[in-house]
mmCIF file of the C-alpha atoms, coordinates in Angstrom:
data_MODEL
# 
_entry.id   MODEL 
# 
loop_
_atom_site.group_PDB 
_atom_site.id 
_atom_site.type_symbol 
_atom_site.label_atom_id 
_atom_site.label_alt_id 
_atom_site.label_comp_id 
_atom_site.label_asym_id 
_atom_site.label_entity_id 
_atom_site.label_seq_id 
_atom_site.pdbx_PDB_ins_code 
_atom_site.Cartn_x 
_atom_site.Cartn_y 
_atom_site.Cartn_z 
_atom_site.occupancy 
_atom_site.B_iso_or_equiv 
_atom_site.pdbx_formal_charge 
_atom_site.auth_seq_id 
_atom_site.auth_comp_id 
_atom_site.auth_asym_id 
_atom_site.auth_atom_id 
_atom_site.pdbx_PDB_model_num 
ATOM 1  C CA . MET A 1 1  ? 19.413  107.921 -104.376 1.00 0.00 ? 1  MET A CA 1 
ATOM 2  C CA . ASP A 1 2  ? 16.845  110.725 -104.456 1.00 0.00 ? 2  ASP A CA 1 
ATOM 3  C CA . ARG A 1 3  ? 15.871  112.372 -101.273 1.00 0.00 ? 3  ARG A CA 1 
ATOM 4  C CA . PHE A 1 4  ? 12.219  112.061 -100.374 1.00 0.00 ? 4  PHE A CA 1 
ATOM 5  C CA . ASP A 1 5  ? 10.018  115.140 -100.410 1.00 0.00 ? 5  ASP A CA 1 
ATOM 6  C CA . ASP A 1 6  ? 8.441   116.089 -97.140  1.00 0.00 ? 6  ASP A CA 1 
ATOM 7  C CA . VAL A 1 7  ? 5.031   117.708 -97.235  1.00 0.00 ? 7  VAL A CA 1 
ATOM 8  C CA . VAL A 1 8  ? 3.066   119.316 -94.439  1.00 0.00 ? 8  VAL A CA 1 
ATOM 9  C CA . ILE A 1 9  ? -0.333  117.579 -94.374  1.00 0.00 ? 9  ILE A CA 1 
ATOM 10 C CA . ILE A 1 10 ? -2.879  120.250 -93.567  1.00 0.00 ? 10 ILE A CA 1 
ATOM 11 C CA . THR A 1 11 ? -6.051  118.910 -95.186  1.00 0.00 ? 11 THR A CA 1 
ATOM 12 C CA . ASP A 1 12 ? -7.914  115.597 -95.312  1.00 0.00 ? 12 ASP A CA 1 
ATOM 13 C CA . ARG A 1 13 ? -7.510  115.640 -99.099  1.00 0.00 ? 13 ARG A CA 1 
ATOM 14 C CA . VAL A 1 14 ? -3.718  115.767 -98.877  1.00 0.00 ? 14 VAL A CA 1 
ATOM 15 C CA . LEU A 1 15 ? -3.726  113.030 -96.239  1.00 0.00 ? 15 LEU A CA 1 
ATOM 16 C CA . ARG A 1 16 ? -5.902  110.784 -98.415  1.00 0.00 ? 16 ARG A CA 1 
ATOM 17 C CA . THR A 1 17 ? -3.644  111.429 -101.423 1.00 0.00 ? 17 THR A CA 1 
ATOM 18 C CA . LYS A 1 18 ? -0.557  110.388 -99.396  1.00 0.00 ? 18 LYS A CA 1 
ATOM 19 C CA . VAL A 1 19 ? -2.277  107.286 -97.945  1.00 0.00 ? 19 VAL A CA 1 
ATOM 20 C CA . ASN A 1 20 ? -3.364  106.251 -101.468 1.00 0.00 ? 20 ASN A CA 1 
ATOM 21 C CA . TYR A 1 21 ? 0.199   106.696 -102.719 1.00 0.00 ? 21 TYR A CA 1 
ATOM 22 C CA . VAL A 1 22 ? 1.601   104.499 -99.972  1.00 0.00 ? 22 VAL A CA 1 
ATOM 23 C CA . HIS A 1 23 ? -1.085  101.810 -100.474 1.00 0.00 ? 23 HIS A CA 1 
ATOM 24 C CA . TYR A 1 24 ? -0.344  101.654 -104.225 1.00 0.00 ? 24 TYR A CA 1 
ATOM 25 C CA . ASN A 1 25 ? 3.438   101.242 -103.905 1.00 0.00 ? 25 ASN A CA 1 
ATOM 26 C CA . PRO A 1 26 ? 3.334   97.398  -103.801 1.00 0.00 ? 26 PRO A CA 1 
ATOM 27 C CA . VAL A 1 27 ? 0.962   97.423  -106.812 1.00 0.00 ? 27 VAL A CA 1 
ATOM 28 C CA . LYS A 1 28 ? 3.244   99.738  -108.793 1.00 0.00 ? 28 LYS A CA 1 
ATOM 29 C CA . ALA A 1 29 ? 6.203   97.485  -107.903 1.00 0.00 ? 29 ALA A CA 1 
ATOM 30 C CA . GLY A 1 30 ? 4.348   94.482  -109.308 1.00 0.00 ? 30 GLY A CA 1 
ATOM 31 C CA . LEU A 1 31 ? 4.257   92.653  -105.978 1.00 0.00 ? 31 LEU A CA 1 
ATOM 32 C CA . VAL A 1 32 ? 0.449   92.375  -105.747 1.00 0.00 ? 32 VAL A CA 1 
ATOM 33 C CA . LEU A 1 33 ? -2.552  93.143  -107.957 1.00 0.00 ? 33 LEU A CA 1 
ATOM 34 C CA . ASN A 1 34 ? -4.501  95.146  -105.398 1.00 0.00 ? 34 ASN A CA 1 
ATOM 35 C CA . PRO A 1 35 ? -3.362  97.307  -102.423 1.00 0.00 ? 35 PRO A CA 1 
ATOM 36 C CA . GLU A 1 36 ? -5.279  95.157  -99.923  1.00 0.00 ? 36 GLU A CA 1 
ATOM 37 C CA . ASP A 1 37 ? -3.352  92.069  -101.098 1.00 0.00 ? 37 ASP A CA 1 
ATOM 38 C CA . TRP A 1 38 ? -0.108  93.370  -99.616  1.00 0.00 ? 38 TRP A CA 1 
ATOM 39 C CA . LYS A 1 39 ? 0.251   91.660  -96.229  1.00 0.00 ? 39 LYS A CA 1 
ATOM 40 C CA . TYR A 1 40 ? 1.747   94.611  -94.425  1.00 0.00 ? 40 TYR A CA 1 
ATOM 41 C CA . SER A 1 41 ? -0.530  97.296  -95.896  1.00 0.00 ? 41 SER A CA 1 
ATOM 42 C CA . SER A 1 42 ? -3.115  99.212  -93.922  1.00 0.00 ? 42 SER A CA 1 
ATOM 43 C CA . ALA A 1 43 ? -5.338  99.112  -97.056  1.00 0.00 ? 43 ALA A CA 1 
ATOM 44 C CA . ARG A 1 44 ? -7.345  96.294  -95.515  1.00 0.00 ? 44 ARG A CA 1 
ATOM 45 C CA . ASN A 1 45 ? -8.023  98.425  -92.476  1.00 0.00 ? 45 ASN A CA 1 
ATOM 46 C CA . TYR A 1 46 ? -9.574  101.125 -94.606  1.00 0.00 ? 46 TYR A CA 1 
ATOM 47 C CA . MET A 1 47 ? -11.458 98.806  -96.950  1.00 0.00 ? 47 MET A CA 1 
ATOM 48 C CA . PHE A 1 48 ? -12.735 96.072  -94.629  1.00 0.00 ? 48 PHE A CA 1 
ATOM 49 C CA . GLY A 1 49 ? -12.010 97.170  -91.069  1.00 0.00 ? 49 GLY A CA 1 
ATOM 50 C CA . ASP A 1 50 ? -9.438  94.350  -90.854  1.00 0.00 ? 50 ASP A CA 1 
ATOM 51 C CA . HIS A 1 51 ? -7.162  95.085  -87.881  1.00 0.00 ? 51 HIS A CA 1 
ATOM 52 C CA . SER A 1 52 ? -5.457  91.702  -87.813  1.00 0.00 ? 52 SER A CA 1 
ATOM 53 C CA . ILE A 1 53 ? -1.993  93.138  -88.641  1.00 0.00 ? 53 ILE A CA 1 
ATOM 54 C CA . ILE A 1 54 ? -2.165  96.600  -87.217  1.00 0.00 ? 54 ILE A CA 1 
ATOM 55 C CA . GLU A 1 55 ? -4.745  98.911  -85.650  1.00 0.00 ? 55 GLU A CA 1 
ATOM 56 C CA . VAL A 1 56 ? -5.264  102.065 -87.686  1.00 0.00 ? 56 VAL A CA 1 
ATOM 57 C CA . ASN A 1 57 ? -7.126  105.023 -86.239  1.00 0.00 ? 57 ASN A CA 1 
ATOM 58 C CA . THR A 1 58 ? -8.604  107.306 -88.828  1.00 0.00 ? 58 THR A CA 1 
ATOM 59 C CA . LYS A 1 59 ? -10.226 110.641 -88.411  1.00 0.00 ? 59 LYS A CA 1 
ATOM 60 C CA . TRP A 1 60 ? -12.310 110.430 -91.585  1.00 0.00 ? 60 TRP A CA 1 
ATOM 61 C CA . ASP A 1 61 ? -14.741 108.036 -93.138  1.00 0.00 ? 61 ASP A CA 1 
ATOM 62 C CA . PHE A 1 62 ? -12.676 106.760 -96.062  1.00 0.00 ? 62 PHE A CA 1 
ATOM 63 C CA . GLU A 1 63 ? -14.589 105.317 -99.027  1.00 0.00 ? 63 GLU A CA 1 
ATOM 64 C CA . PHE A 1 64 ? -11.845 103.075 -100.366 1.00 0.00 ? 64 PHE A CA 1 
ATOM 65 C CA . GLU A 1 65 ? -13.829 101.359 -103.065 1.00 0.00 ? 65 GLU A CA 1 
ATOM 66 C CA . LYS A 1 66 ? -14.743 104.666 -104.744 1.00 0.00 ? 66 LYS A CA 1 
ATOM 67 C CA . VAL A 1 67 ? -11.131 105.887 -104.615 1.00 0.00 ? 67 VAL A CA 1 
ATOM 68 C CA . PHE A 1 68 ? -9.620  102.764 -106.048 1.00 0.00 ? 68 PHE A CA 1 
ATOM 69 C CA . ALA A 1 69 ? -12.404 101.586 -108.379 1.00 0.00 ? 69 ALA A CA 1 
ATOM 70 C CA . SER A 1 70 ? -10.647 102.813 -111.539 1.00 0.00 ? 70 SER A CA 1 
ATOM 71 C CA . GLY A 1 71 ? -7.248  101.506 -110.575 1.00 0.00 ? 71 GLY A CA 1 
ATOM 72 C CA . ARG A 1 72 ? -7.889  98.052  -109.089 1.00 0.00 ? 72 ARG A CA 1 
ATOM 73 C CA . LYS A 1 73 ? -7.261  94.871  -111.059 1.00 0.00 ? 73 LYS A CA 1 
ATOM 74 C CA . SER A 1 74 ? -9.078  91.581  -110.740 1.00 0.00 ? 74 SER A CA 1 
# 
């Protein structure tokens, strides 16, 4: 088993990249078509302000649709 890489997150860009990576894991694994479809994902928080599973506090105004427009499936 490979060891994970730890990265110091010092910019909003790096933080967004890491959040995107985590949100897309269930999609890459073939478990859902879109990040927001994964029940335990915070993707819905960022996209729709849905805090029904977990409250997520963000320090940036994340434009999820623009970020995922090219990768989302219908």
